[in-house]
Short mmCIF file of N, CA and C in Angstrom, two decimals:
data_model
loop_
_atom_site.label_atom_id
_atom_site.label_comp_id
_atom_site.label_asym_id
_atom_site.label_seq_id
_atom_site.Cartn_x
_atom_site.Cartn_y
_atom_site.Cartn_z
N MET A 246 -20.21 6.51 -7.10
CA MET A 246 -20.55 6.25 -5.88
C MET A 246 -19.07 6.76 -5.08
N THR A 247 -19.06 7.52 -4.20
CA THR A 247 -17.95 7.94 -3.28
C THR A 247 -17.46 6.90 -2.42
N PRO A 248 -16.14 6.53 -2.19
CA PRO A 248 -15.75 5.40 -1.35
C PRO A 248 -16.04 6.10 0.24
N ARG A 249 -16.34 5.39 0.95
CA ARG A 249 -16.47 5.55 2.32
C ARG A 249 -15.38 6.16 3.06
N LEU A 250 -14.03 5.71 2.74
CA LEU A 250 -12.89 6.47 3.40
C LEU A 250 -12.78 7.67 2.86
N LYS A 251 -13.02 7.95 1.80
CA LYS A 251 -12.95 9.47 1.07
C LYS A 251 -14.05 10.19 1.87
N GLU A 252 -15.11 9.98 2.09
CA GLU A 252 -16.08 10.84 2.71
C GLU A 252 -15.40 11.16 4.15
N ILE A 253 -15.24 10.09 4.72
CA ILE A 253 -14.71 10.37 5.96
C ILE A 253 -13.35 11.45 6.13
N PHE A 254 -12.61 11.00 5.21
CA PHE A 254 -11.43 11.99 4.93
C PHE A 254 -11.80 13.39 4.72
N ASN A 255 -12.88 13.77 3.72
CA ASN A 255 -13.14 15.13 3.41
C ASN A 255 -13.78 15.79 4.55
N LYS A 256 -14.76 14.87 5.27
CA LYS A 256 -15.74 15.60 6.41
C LYS A 256 -14.92 15.47 7.59
N GLU A 257 -14.21 14.63 8.08
CA GLU A 257 -13.90 14.52 9.53
C GLU A 257 -12.20 14.76 9.53
N ILE A 258 -11.42 13.92 8.73
CA ILE A 258 -10.06 13.82 9.00
C ILE A 258 -9.12 15.17 8.68
N GLN A 259 -9.45 15.66 7.50
CA GLN A 259 -9.12 16.74 6.72
C GLN A 259 -9.29 18.17 7.75
N PRO A 260 -10.61 18.51 8.05
CA PRO A 260 -10.61 19.61 9.08
C PRO A 260 -9.89 19.38 10.36
N ALA A 261 -9.88 18.00 11.02
CA ALA A 261 -9.25 17.91 12.09
C ALA A 261 -7.72 18.08 12.04
N LEU A 262 -7.15 17.66 10.86
CA LEU A 262 -5.73 18.02 10.80
C LEU A 262 -5.34 19.43 10.57
N LYS A 263 -6.34 20.00 9.93
CA LYS A 263 -6.14 21.47 9.71
C LYS A 263 -6.11 22.11 11.24
N ASP A 264 -7.07 21.81 11.97
CA ASP A 264 -7.03 22.44 13.28
C ASP A 264 -5.82 21.83 14.10
N GLN A 265 -5.46 20.62 14.22
CA GLN A 265 -4.55 20.24 14.90
C GLN A 265 -3.05 20.82 14.80
N PHE A 266 -2.74 21.13 13.15
CA PHE A 266 -1.57 21.50 13.03
C PHE A 266 -1.64 23.21 12.69
N GLY A 267 -2.79 23.81 12.71
CA GLY A 267 -2.79 25.29 12.58
C GLY A 267 -2.66 25.85 11.34
N PHE A 268 -3.18 24.84 10.20
CA PHE A 268 -3.04 25.35 8.90
C PHE A 268 -3.93 26.47 8.55
N LYS A 269 -4.06 27.50 7.58
CA LYS A 269 -4.70 28.25 7.32
C LYS A 269 -6.16 27.77 6.39
N ASN A 270 -5.60 26.75 5.52
CA ASN A 270 -6.96 26.22 5.01
C ASN A 270 -6.54 24.78 4.99
N ILE A 271 -7.76 24.03 4.59
CA ILE A 271 -7.76 22.42 4.49
C ILE A 271 -6.81 21.95 3.33
N TYR A 272 -6.52 22.71 2.58
CA TYR A 272 -5.85 22.18 1.65
C TYR A 272 -4.27 22.20 1.74
N MET A 273 -3.93 22.68 2.85
CA MET A 273 -2.57 22.54 3.49
C MET A 273 -2.44 21.46 4.24
N ALA A 274 -3.52 20.84 4.76
CA ALA A 274 -3.14 19.66 5.44
C ALA A 274 -2.90 18.32 4.52
N PRO A 275 -2.11 17.53 5.00
CA PRO A 275 -1.74 16.16 4.37
C PRO A 275 -2.73 15.65 3.84
N ARG A 276 -2.32 14.89 2.36
CA ARG A 276 -3.44 13.96 1.74
C ARG A 276 -2.51 13.01 0.96
N ILE A 277 -3.29 11.97 0.78
CA ILE A 277 -2.55 10.90 0.30
C ILE A 277 -2.74 11.11 -1.30
N GLU A 278 -1.87 10.96 -2.00
CA GLU A 278 -1.69 11.14 -3.72
C GLU A 278 -1.82 9.87 -4.23
N LYS A 279 -1.18 8.88 -3.95
CA LYS A 279 -1.43 7.50 -4.57
C LYS A 279 -0.75 6.33 -3.77
N VAL A 280 -1.15 5.38 -4.09
CA VAL A 280 -0.70 3.82 -3.37
C VAL A 280 -0.03 3.09 -4.53
N VAL A 281 1.18 2.62 -4.23
CA VAL A 281 1.95 1.82 -5.19
C VAL A 281 2.13 0.45 -4.58
N LEU A 282 1.54 -0.80 -5.14
CA LEU A 282 1.81 -1.93 -4.97
C LEU A 282 2.89 -2.50 -5.78
N ASN A 283 3.85 -3.42 -5.28
CA ASN A 283 5.06 -3.92 -6.05
C ASN A 283 5.08 -5.34 -5.50
N MET A 284 5.17 -6.27 -6.34
CA MET A 284 5.16 -7.74 -5.96
C MET A 284 6.67 -8.18 -7.06
N GLY A 285 7.56 -8.36 -6.37
CA GLY A 285 8.60 -8.83 -7.03
C GLY A 285 8.43 -10.43 -6.92
N LEU A 286 8.88 -10.91 -8.17
CA LEU A 286 8.86 -12.27 -8.34
C LEU A 286 9.93 -13.22 -8.45
N GLY A 287 11.26 -12.55 -8.57
CA GLY A 287 12.54 -13.16 -8.72
C GLY A 287 12.75 -14.02 -10.07
N LEU A 288 13.06 -15.43 -9.61
CA LEU A 288 13.22 -16.24 -10.59
C LEU A 288 11.98 -16.70 -11.32
N ASP A 289 10.80 -16.79 -10.69
CA ASP A 289 9.54 -17.07 -10.96
C ASP A 289 8.85 -16.37 -12.08
N ALA A 290 9.32 -15.24 -12.37
CA ALA A 290 8.93 -14.20 -13.43
C ALA A 290 9.17 -14.56 -14.77
N THR A 291 10.20 -15.69 -14.93
CA THR A 291 10.30 -16.27 -16.27
C THR A 291 9.21 -17.24 -16.59
N ASP A 292 8.54 -17.80 -15.58
CA ASP A 292 7.32 -18.69 -15.86
C ASP A 292 6.29 -18.00 -16.37
N SER A 293 5.66 -18.25 -17.50
CA SER A 293 4.50 -17.42 -17.90
C SER A 293 3.29 -17.62 -17.22
N LYS A 294 3.05 -19.18 -16.50
CA LYS A 294 1.95 -19.46 -16.17
C LYS A 294 1.93 -18.89 -14.44
N ILE A 295 2.92 -18.79 -13.93
CA ILE A 295 3.25 -18.20 -12.48
C ILE A 295 3.10 -16.63 -12.57
N LEU A 296 3.43 -16.21 -13.63
CA LEU A 296 3.37 -14.70 -14.11
C LEU A 296 1.94 -14.17 -14.10
N LYS A 297 1.29 -15.24 -14.94
CA LYS A 297 -0.11 -14.88 -15.32
C LYS A 297 -0.96 -15.19 -13.89
N SER A 298 -0.71 -16.12 -12.97
CA SER A 298 -1.57 -16.39 -11.76
C SER A 298 -1.36 -15.23 -10.89
N CYS A 299 -0.09 -14.51 -10.68
CA CYS A 299 0.22 -13.63 -9.94
C CYS A 299 -0.42 -12.06 -10.53
N GLU A 300 -0.61 -12.31 -11.90
CA GLU A 300 -1.14 -11.06 -12.15
C GLU A 300 -2.60 -10.96 -12.07
N GLU A 301 -3.33 -12.24 -12.10
CA GLU A 301 -4.59 -12.05 -11.76
C GLU A 301 -4.92 -12.12 -10.24
N ASP A 302 -4.14 -12.46 -9.32
CA ASP A 302 -4.28 -12.32 -7.89
C ASP A 302 -4.22 -10.58 -7.69
N MET A 303 -3.25 -10.09 -8.28
CA MET A 303 -2.94 -8.44 -8.11
C MET A 303 -4.05 -7.85 -8.60
N ALA A 304 -4.65 -8.08 -9.75
CA ALA A 304 -5.74 -7.68 -10.16
C ALA A 304 -7.15 -7.81 -9.26
N LYS A 305 -7.18 -8.86 -8.67
CA LYS A 305 -8.09 -9.10 -7.89
C LYS A 305 -7.94 -8.12 -6.70
N ILE A 306 -6.91 -7.97 -6.22
CA ILE A 306 -6.64 -7.21 -4.91
C ILE A 306 -6.81 -5.81 -5.05
N THR A 307 -6.36 -5.32 -6.31
CA THR A 307 -6.49 -3.96 -6.48
C THR A 307 -7.72 -3.16 -7.41
N GLY A 308 -8.15 -4.33 -8.19
CA GLY A 308 -9.24 -3.82 -9.00
C GLY A 308 -8.76 -3.16 -10.31
N GLN A 309 -7.29 -3.20 -10.57
CA GLN A 309 -6.71 -2.73 -11.64
C GLN A 309 -5.75 -3.68 -12.27
N LYS A 310 -5.49 -3.86 -13.50
CA LYS A 310 -4.62 -4.84 -14.29
C LYS A 310 -3.11 -4.13 -13.87
N PRO A 311 -2.21 -5.17 -13.47
CA PRO A 311 -0.84 -4.61 -13.09
C PRO A 311 -0.01 -4.62 -14.27
N VAL A 312 1.12 -3.93 -14.06
CA VAL A 312 2.23 -3.63 -15.15
C VAL A 312 3.18 -4.66 -14.68
N THR A 313 3.85 -5.22 -15.80
CA THR A 313 4.87 -6.32 -15.82
C THR A 313 6.15 -5.42 -15.49
N THR A 314 6.94 -5.37 -14.50
CA THR A 314 8.37 -4.53 -14.38
C THR A 314 9.38 -5.40 -15.17
N LYS A 315 10.43 -4.86 -15.75
CA LYS A 315 11.61 -5.57 -16.12
C LYS A 315 12.90 -5.23 -15.64
N PHE A 316 13.57 -6.04 -15.69
CA PHE A 316 15.28 -5.86 -14.86
C PHE A 316 16.10 -4.60 -16.00
N LYS A 317 16.53 -3.88 -15.22
CA LYS A 317 17.29 -2.67 -16.03
C LYS A 317 18.68 -3.20 -16.30
N LYS A 318 19.23 -4.14 -15.45
CA LYS A 318 20.74 -4.57 -15.55
C LYS A 318 20.66 -5.99 -15.53
N SER A 319 21.80 -6.65 -16.23
CA SER A 319 21.94 -7.87 -16.23
C SER A 319 23.00 -8.10 -15.05
N VAL A 320 22.68 -9.13 -13.90
CA VAL A 320 23.64 -9.24 -12.75
C VAL A 320 23.50 -10.70 -12.71
N ALA A 321 24.72 -11.31 -13.09
CA ALA A 321 25.06 -12.66 -13.17
C ALA A 321 24.72 -13.28 -11.74
N ASN A 322 25.27 -12.73 -10.68
CA ASN A 322 24.91 -13.51 -9.29
C ASN A 322 23.64 -13.61 -8.87
N PHE A 323 22.82 -12.66 -9.60
CA PHE A 323 21.09 -12.86 -9.16
C PHE A 323 20.42 -13.55 -10.28
N LYS A 324 21.51 -13.83 -11.18
CA LYS A 324 20.75 -14.52 -12.44
C LYS A 324 19.63 -13.79 -13.29
N THR A 325 19.93 -12.52 -13.43
CA THR A 325 18.87 -11.70 -13.90
C THR A 325 19.62 -11.30 -15.43
N ARG A 326 18.86 -10.94 -16.30
CA ARG A 326 19.19 -10.70 -17.74
C ARG A 326 18.13 -9.20 -18.00
N LYS A 327 19.08 -8.41 -18.61
CA LYS A 327 18.64 -7.17 -18.84
C LYS A 327 17.22 -7.23 -19.75
N GLY A 328 16.02 -6.68 -19.25
CA GLY A 328 14.95 -6.93 -20.17
C GLY A 328 13.87 -7.92 -19.80
N SER A 329 14.29 -9.00 -18.75
CA SER A 329 13.47 -10.17 -18.45
C SER A 329 12.61 -9.42 -17.33
N ASN A 330 11.37 -10.39 -17.23
CA ASN A 330 10.40 -9.83 -16.26
C ASN A 330 10.94 -9.98 -14.71
N ALA A 331 10.72 -8.92 -14.03
CA ALA A 331 11.07 -9.01 -12.63
C ALA A 331 9.99 -9.04 -11.59
N GLY A 332 8.84 -8.47 -12.01
CA GLY A 332 7.82 -8.40 -11.15
C GLY A 332 6.59 -7.76 -11.51
N LEU A 333 5.51 -7.53 -10.56
CA LEU A 333 4.56 -6.61 -11.03
C LEU A 333 4.23 -5.71 -10.09
N LYS A 334 3.62 -4.53 -10.81
CA LYS A 334 3.45 -3.30 -9.89
C LYS A 334 2.11 -2.45 -10.33
N VAL A 335 1.48 -1.96 -9.40
CA VAL A 335 0.18 -1.33 -9.65
C VAL A 335 0.18 -0.02 -9.00
N THR A 336 -0.13 1.06 -9.68
CA THR A 336 -0.47 2.34 -9.13
C THR A 336 -1.80 2.89 -8.92
N LEU A 337 -2.45 2.99 -7.81
CA LEU A 337 -4.02 3.26 -7.37
C LEU A 337 -3.93 5.00 -7.25
N ARG A 338 -4.87 5.27 -7.69
CA ARG A 338 -5.07 6.81 -7.52
C ARG A 338 -6.56 7.24 -7.21
N LYS A 339 -7.17 8.15 -6.59
CA LYS A 339 -8.41 8.71 -6.62
C LYS A 339 -9.31 7.73 -5.98
N ASN A 340 -10.35 7.16 -6.38
CA ASN A 340 -11.39 6.42 -5.73
C ASN A 340 -10.81 4.91 -5.50
N ARG A 341 -10.08 4.33 -6.31
CA ARG A 341 -9.60 3.09 -6.35
C ARG A 341 -8.69 2.89 -5.08
N MET A 342 -7.87 4.17 -4.80
CA MET A 342 -6.94 4.26 -3.77
C MET A 342 -7.65 4.22 -2.47
N TYR A 343 -8.58 4.95 -2.00
CA TYR A 343 -9.41 5.03 -1.09
C TYR A 343 -10.03 3.62 -0.67
N GLU A 344 -10.69 3.04 -1.65
CA GLU A 344 -11.05 1.83 -1.44
C GLU A 344 -10.34 0.61 -1.11
N PHE A 345 -8.98 0.71 -1.83
CA PHE A 345 -8.06 -0.40 -1.25
C PHE A 345 -7.68 -0.05 -0.07
N LEU A 346 -7.17 1.26 0.55
CA LEU A 346 -6.74 1.67 1.84
C LEU A 346 -7.89 1.05 2.69
N ASP A 347 -9.12 1.27 2.49
CA ASP A 347 -10.22 0.94 3.57
C ASP A 347 -10.18 -0.53 3.73
N ARG A 348 -10.25 -1.31 2.65
CA ARG A 348 -10.07 -2.87 2.60
C ARG A 348 -8.60 -3.33 3.25
N LEU A 349 -7.66 -2.78 3.12
CA LEU A 349 -6.37 -2.70 3.74
C LEU A 349 -6.36 -2.62 5.20
N VAL A 350 -6.99 -1.66 5.86
CA VAL A 350 -6.75 -1.50 7.19
C VAL A 350 -7.87 -2.07 7.78
N ASN A 351 -9.11 -2.30 7.25
CA ASN A 351 -10.13 -2.86 8.13
C ASN A 351 -10.31 -4.33 7.86
N ILE A 352 -10.00 -5.02 6.85
CA ILE A 352 -10.26 -6.22 6.63
C ILE A 352 -8.78 -7.02 6.49
N ALA A 353 -7.78 -6.62 5.63
CA ALA A 353 -6.60 -7.43 5.26
C ALA A 353 -5.60 -7.52 6.62
N LEU A 354 -5.30 -6.33 6.87
CA LEU A 354 -4.51 -6.32 7.97
C LEU A 354 -4.70 -6.88 9.41
N PRO A 355 -5.97 -7.16 9.73
CA PRO A 355 -6.38 -7.96 10.86
C PRO A 355 -6.42 -9.43 10.63
N ARG A 356 -6.22 -9.73 9.37
CA ARG A 356 -6.26 -11.08 9.13
C ARG A 356 -4.74 -11.79 9.35
N ILE A 357 -3.76 -10.82 9.24
CA ILE A 357 -2.52 -11.25 9.49
C ILE A 357 -2.12 -12.05 10.72
N LYS A 358 -1.49 -13.27 10.61
CA LYS A 358 -1.24 -14.07 11.70
C LYS A 358 -0.36 -13.39 12.88
N ASP A 359 -0.58 -13.44 14.03
CA ASP A 359 0.23 -12.83 15.17
C ASP A 359 0.71 -11.36 14.79
N PHE A 360 -0.20 -10.48 14.40
CA PHE A 360 -0.21 -9.18 13.97
C PHE A 360 -0.16 -8.23 15.14
N ARG A 361 0.84 -7.34 15.33
CA ARG A 361 1.19 -6.62 16.25
C ARG A 361 1.15 -5.15 16.00
N GLY A 362 1.12 -5.04 14.73
CA GLY A 362 0.96 -3.33 14.17
C GLY A 362 1.95 -3.06 13.30
N LEU A 363 1.63 -1.93 12.55
CA LEU A 363 2.69 -1.57 11.77
C LEU A 363 4.05 -0.57 12.27
N SER A 364 5.05 -0.77 11.69
CA SER A 364 6.08 0.06 12.33
C SER A 364 5.89 1.43 11.98
N PRO A 365 6.17 2.15 13.02
CA PRO A 365 6.18 3.73 12.54
C PRO A 365 7.44 4.08 12.01
N LYS A 366 8.45 3.41 11.93
CA LYS A 366 10.00 3.46 11.26
C LYS A 366 9.76 3.69 9.82
N GLY A 367 8.47 3.26 9.10
CA GLY A 367 8.63 3.26 7.62
C GLY A 367 8.57 4.36 7.09
N PHE A 368 8.54 5.65 7.65
CA PHE A 368 8.43 6.95 6.88
C PHE A 368 9.64 7.35 6.25
N ASP A 369 9.74 7.74 4.94
CA ASP A 369 11.06 8.47 4.56
C ASP A 369 11.07 9.84 4.70
N LYS A 370 12.14 10.63 4.33
CA LYS A 370 12.14 11.82 4.65
C LYS A 370 11.28 12.83 3.92
N PHE A 371 10.39 12.27 3.04
CA PHE A 371 9.66 13.05 2.27
C PHE A 371 8.06 12.78 2.89
N GLY A 372 7.94 12.01 3.79
CA GLY A 372 6.84 11.64 4.49
C GLY A 372 5.94 10.50 3.87
N ASN A 373 6.52 9.95 2.88
CA ASN A 373 5.79 8.65 2.37
C ASN A 373 5.91 7.51 3.24
N TYR A 374 4.89 6.43 3.42
CA TYR A 374 5.22 5.56 4.23
C TYR A 374 5.08 4.03 3.36
N THR A 375 6.04 3.09 3.84
CA THR A 375 6.35 2.09 3.15
C THR A 375 6.35 0.81 3.93
N PHE A 376 5.76 -0.38 3.57
CA PHE A 376 5.69 -1.42 4.60
C PHE A 376 5.43 -2.52 3.57
N GLY A 377 5.85 -3.79 4.15
CA GLY A 377 5.74 -5.07 3.39
C GLY A 377 4.89 -5.97 4.01
N ILE A 378 4.14 -6.94 3.23
CA ILE A 378 3.20 -7.86 3.67
C ILE A 378 3.82 -9.30 3.08
N LYS A 379 3.96 -10.19 4.05
CA LYS A 379 4.74 -11.51 3.69
C LYS A 379 3.68 -12.25 2.81
N GLU A 380 2.64 -11.99 3.05
CA GLU A 380 1.69 -13.15 2.61
C GLU A 380 0.34 -12.51 1.86
N HIS A 381 0.26 -12.38 0.70
CA HIS A 381 -0.54 -11.83 -0.19
C HIS A 381 -2.15 -12.35 -0.22
N ILE A 382 -2.15 -13.66 0.48
CA ILE A 382 -3.41 -14.34 0.71
C ILE A 382 -4.29 -13.62 1.94
N ILE A 383 -3.77 -12.66 2.44
CA ILE A 383 -4.47 -11.82 3.61
C ILE A 383 -5.57 -11.28 2.99
N PHE A 384 -5.64 -10.95 1.87
CA PHE A 384 -6.95 -10.38 1.18
C PHE A 384 -7.95 -11.21 0.83
N PRO A 385 -9.32 -10.97 1.07
CA PRO A 385 -10.17 -12.01 0.93
C PRO A 385 -10.58 -12.29 -0.54
N GLU A 386 -10.15 -11.12 -1.46
CA GLU A 386 -10.48 -11.40 -2.95
C GLU A 386 -9.53 -12.73 -3.51
N VAL A 387 -8.36 -12.88 -2.75
CA VAL A 387 -7.54 -13.92 -3.18
C VAL A 387 -7.87 -15.36 -2.56
N SER A 388 -8.06 -16.46 -3.21
CA SER A 388 -8.49 -17.67 -2.84
C SER A 388 -7.17 -18.46 -2.24
N PHE A 389 -7.32 -18.96 -1.07
CA PHE A 389 -6.13 -19.69 -0.38
C PHE A 389 -5.85 -20.82 -1.14
N ASP A 390 -6.94 -21.69 -1.38
CA ASP A 390 -6.77 -22.83 -2.23
C ASP A 390 -5.98 -22.76 -3.38
N ARG A 391 -6.45 -21.58 -4.32
CA ARG A 391 -5.89 -21.46 -5.59
C ARG A 391 -4.66 -21.02 -5.87
N ALA A 392 -4.05 -20.25 -4.54
CA ALA A 392 -2.82 -19.84 -4.79
C ALA A 392 -1.71 -20.80 -4.79
N ASP A 393 -0.97 -20.77 -5.72
CA ASP A 393 0.07 -21.84 -5.83
C ASP A 393 1.24 -21.53 -4.93
N LYS A 394 1.60 -20.47 -4.48
CA LYS A 394 2.73 -19.98 -3.48
C LYS A 394 2.35 -18.86 -2.95
N VAL A 395 2.67 -18.61 -1.43
CA VAL A 395 2.51 -17.42 -0.72
C VAL A 395 3.67 -16.41 -1.10
N ARG A 396 3.06 -15.16 -1.73
CA ARG A 396 4.05 -14.09 -2.06
C ARG A 396 4.07 -13.12 -1.19
N GLY A 397 4.96 -12.28 -1.36
CA GLY A 397 4.84 -10.95 -0.44
C GLY A 397 4.54 -9.65 -1.40
N LEU A 398 4.31 -8.58 -0.90
CA LEU A 398 3.86 -7.48 -1.38
C LEU A 398 4.57 -6.16 -0.59
N ASP A 399 5.06 -5.45 -1.71
CA ASP A 399 5.56 -3.95 -0.89
C ASP A 399 4.15 -3.04 -1.38
N ILE A 400 3.93 -2.14 -0.09
CA ILE A 400 3.02 -1.14 -0.17
C ILE A 400 3.65 0.23 -0.12
N VAL A 401 3.56 1.18 -0.89
CA VAL A 401 4.03 2.49 -0.68
C VAL A 401 2.93 3.38 -0.62
N ILE A 402 2.73 4.29 0.27
CA ILE A 402 1.60 5.28 0.48
C ILE A 402 2.28 6.51 0.08
N VAL A 403 2.11 7.16 -1.01
CA VAL A 403 2.77 8.34 -1.25
C VAL A 403 1.91 9.77 -0.58
N ILE A 404 2.29 10.23 0.33
CA ILE A 404 1.81 11.37 0.89
C ILE A 404 2.17 12.68 0.88
N LYS A 405 1.21 13.73 0.13
CA LYS A 405 1.84 15.08 -0.05
C LYS A 405 1.71 15.70 1.23
N VAL A 406 2.61 16.11 1.71
CA VAL A 406 3.07 16.69 3.16
C VAL A 406 4.11 17.34 3.24
N ILE A 407 4.15 18.24 4.62
CA ILE A 407 5.38 18.90 4.76
C ILE A 407 6.21 18.34 5.41
N ASN A 408 6.06 17.54 6.44
CA ASN A 408 7.01 16.53 7.39
C ASN A 408 6.48 15.30 7.87
N LYS A 409 7.41 14.41 8.30
CA LYS A 409 7.04 12.95 8.86
C LYS A 409 5.73 12.94 9.58
N GLU A 410 5.95 13.92 10.67
CA GLU A 410 4.78 13.88 11.77
C GLU A 410 3.45 14.15 11.13
N HIS A 411 3.30 15.04 10.37
CA HIS A 411 2.12 15.27 9.56
C HIS A 411 1.57 13.90 8.97
N SER A 412 2.47 13.19 8.17
CA SER A 412 2.05 12.02 7.73
C SER A 412 1.59 11.05 8.65
N PHE A 413 2.16 10.97 9.59
CA PHE A 413 2.05 9.82 10.78
C PHE A 413 0.60 10.22 11.39
N ALA A 414 0.20 11.57 11.46
CA ALA A 414 -0.95 11.86 12.07
C ALA A 414 -2.32 11.67 11.08
N LEU A 415 -1.87 11.96 9.81
CA LEU A 415 -2.83 11.51 8.89
C LEU A 415 -3.15 10.15 8.86
N LEU A 416 -2.21 9.16 8.71
CA LEU A 416 -2.43 7.76 8.76
C LEU A 416 -2.94 7.21 10.13
N GLU A 417 -2.42 7.97 11.33
CA GLU A 417 -3.25 7.37 12.54
C GLU A 417 -4.63 7.74 12.62
N LYS A 418 -5.05 8.93 11.81
CA LYS A 418 -6.41 9.33 11.96
C LYS A 418 -7.34 8.43 11.00
N MET A 419 -6.78 7.70 9.86
CA MET A 419 -7.28 6.86 8.87
C MET A 419 -7.16 5.28 9.56
N ASN A 420 -6.75 5.23 10.80
CA ASN A 420 -7.00 3.86 11.88
C ASN A 420 -5.79 2.85 11.19
N PHE A 421 -4.70 3.59 10.98
CA PHE A 421 -3.60 2.61 10.55
C PHE A 421 -3.32 1.87 11.91
N PRO A 422 -3.06 0.68 12.06
CA PRO A 422 -2.76 0.14 13.30
C PRO A 422 -0.93 0.15 13.47
N PHE A 423 -0.60 1.19 13.97
CA PHE A 423 0.75 1.27 14.27
C PHE A 423 1.07 0.94 15.79
N ILE A 424 2.26 0.26 15.99
CA ILE A 424 2.94 -0.22 17.24
C ILE A 424 2.88 1.20 18.38
N LYS A 425 2.34 1.05 19.20
CA LYS A 425 2.56 2.12 20.24
C LYS A 425 3.86 1.98 21.24
N LYS A 426 4.32 2.86 21.34
CA LYS A 426 5.62 3.04 22.20
C LYS A 426 5.40 2.30 23.46
N GLY A 427 6.13 1.60 23.75
CA GLY A 427 6.12 0.48 25.10
C GLY A 427 5.63 -0.89 24.67
N ASP A 428 4.75 -0.71 23.60
CA ASP A 428 4.38 -2.28 23.27
C ASP A 428 5.42 -3.12 22.51
N ASN A 429 5.71 -4.30 22.82
CA ASN A 429 6.60 -5.14 22.12
C ASN A 429 5.94 -6.10 21.12
#
């Protein structure tokens, strides 16, 4: 079954972006390639029970088993050792990516306490959008009572695009709640 957001993207958003920017065909319009979620655990990554519970939470949120990331260098000030666990990472593509983005925009982000919107300054020079979430428990799949500690998530949306303005227009059409100019 095709995800709802993917159908909307193919039928409405992509043709609208083609017309808005004057592209010759719809394949020149910006599109999302992948979504990468990262949960850094710091010193908690050495504890196997905490790592396992975080792994289960990430798997529930994304519908895919996360990969355990390792430290590349030993840094004494951060108490890190080369090769030890650093955190968890998941890369979502195709249908799972669209399902996750739909849940993120319509269910999870509105559940954030005192949420005013996402910053439009999170775009890099390639048009990718990055933002952080302070509480992973905003997702309904994660039980608030079962979570031992509230953890943060970094979300990177990789977009195939010509420039930042096209990326912003794409995410705006996908109903991402950006802060409007003049709002504080």
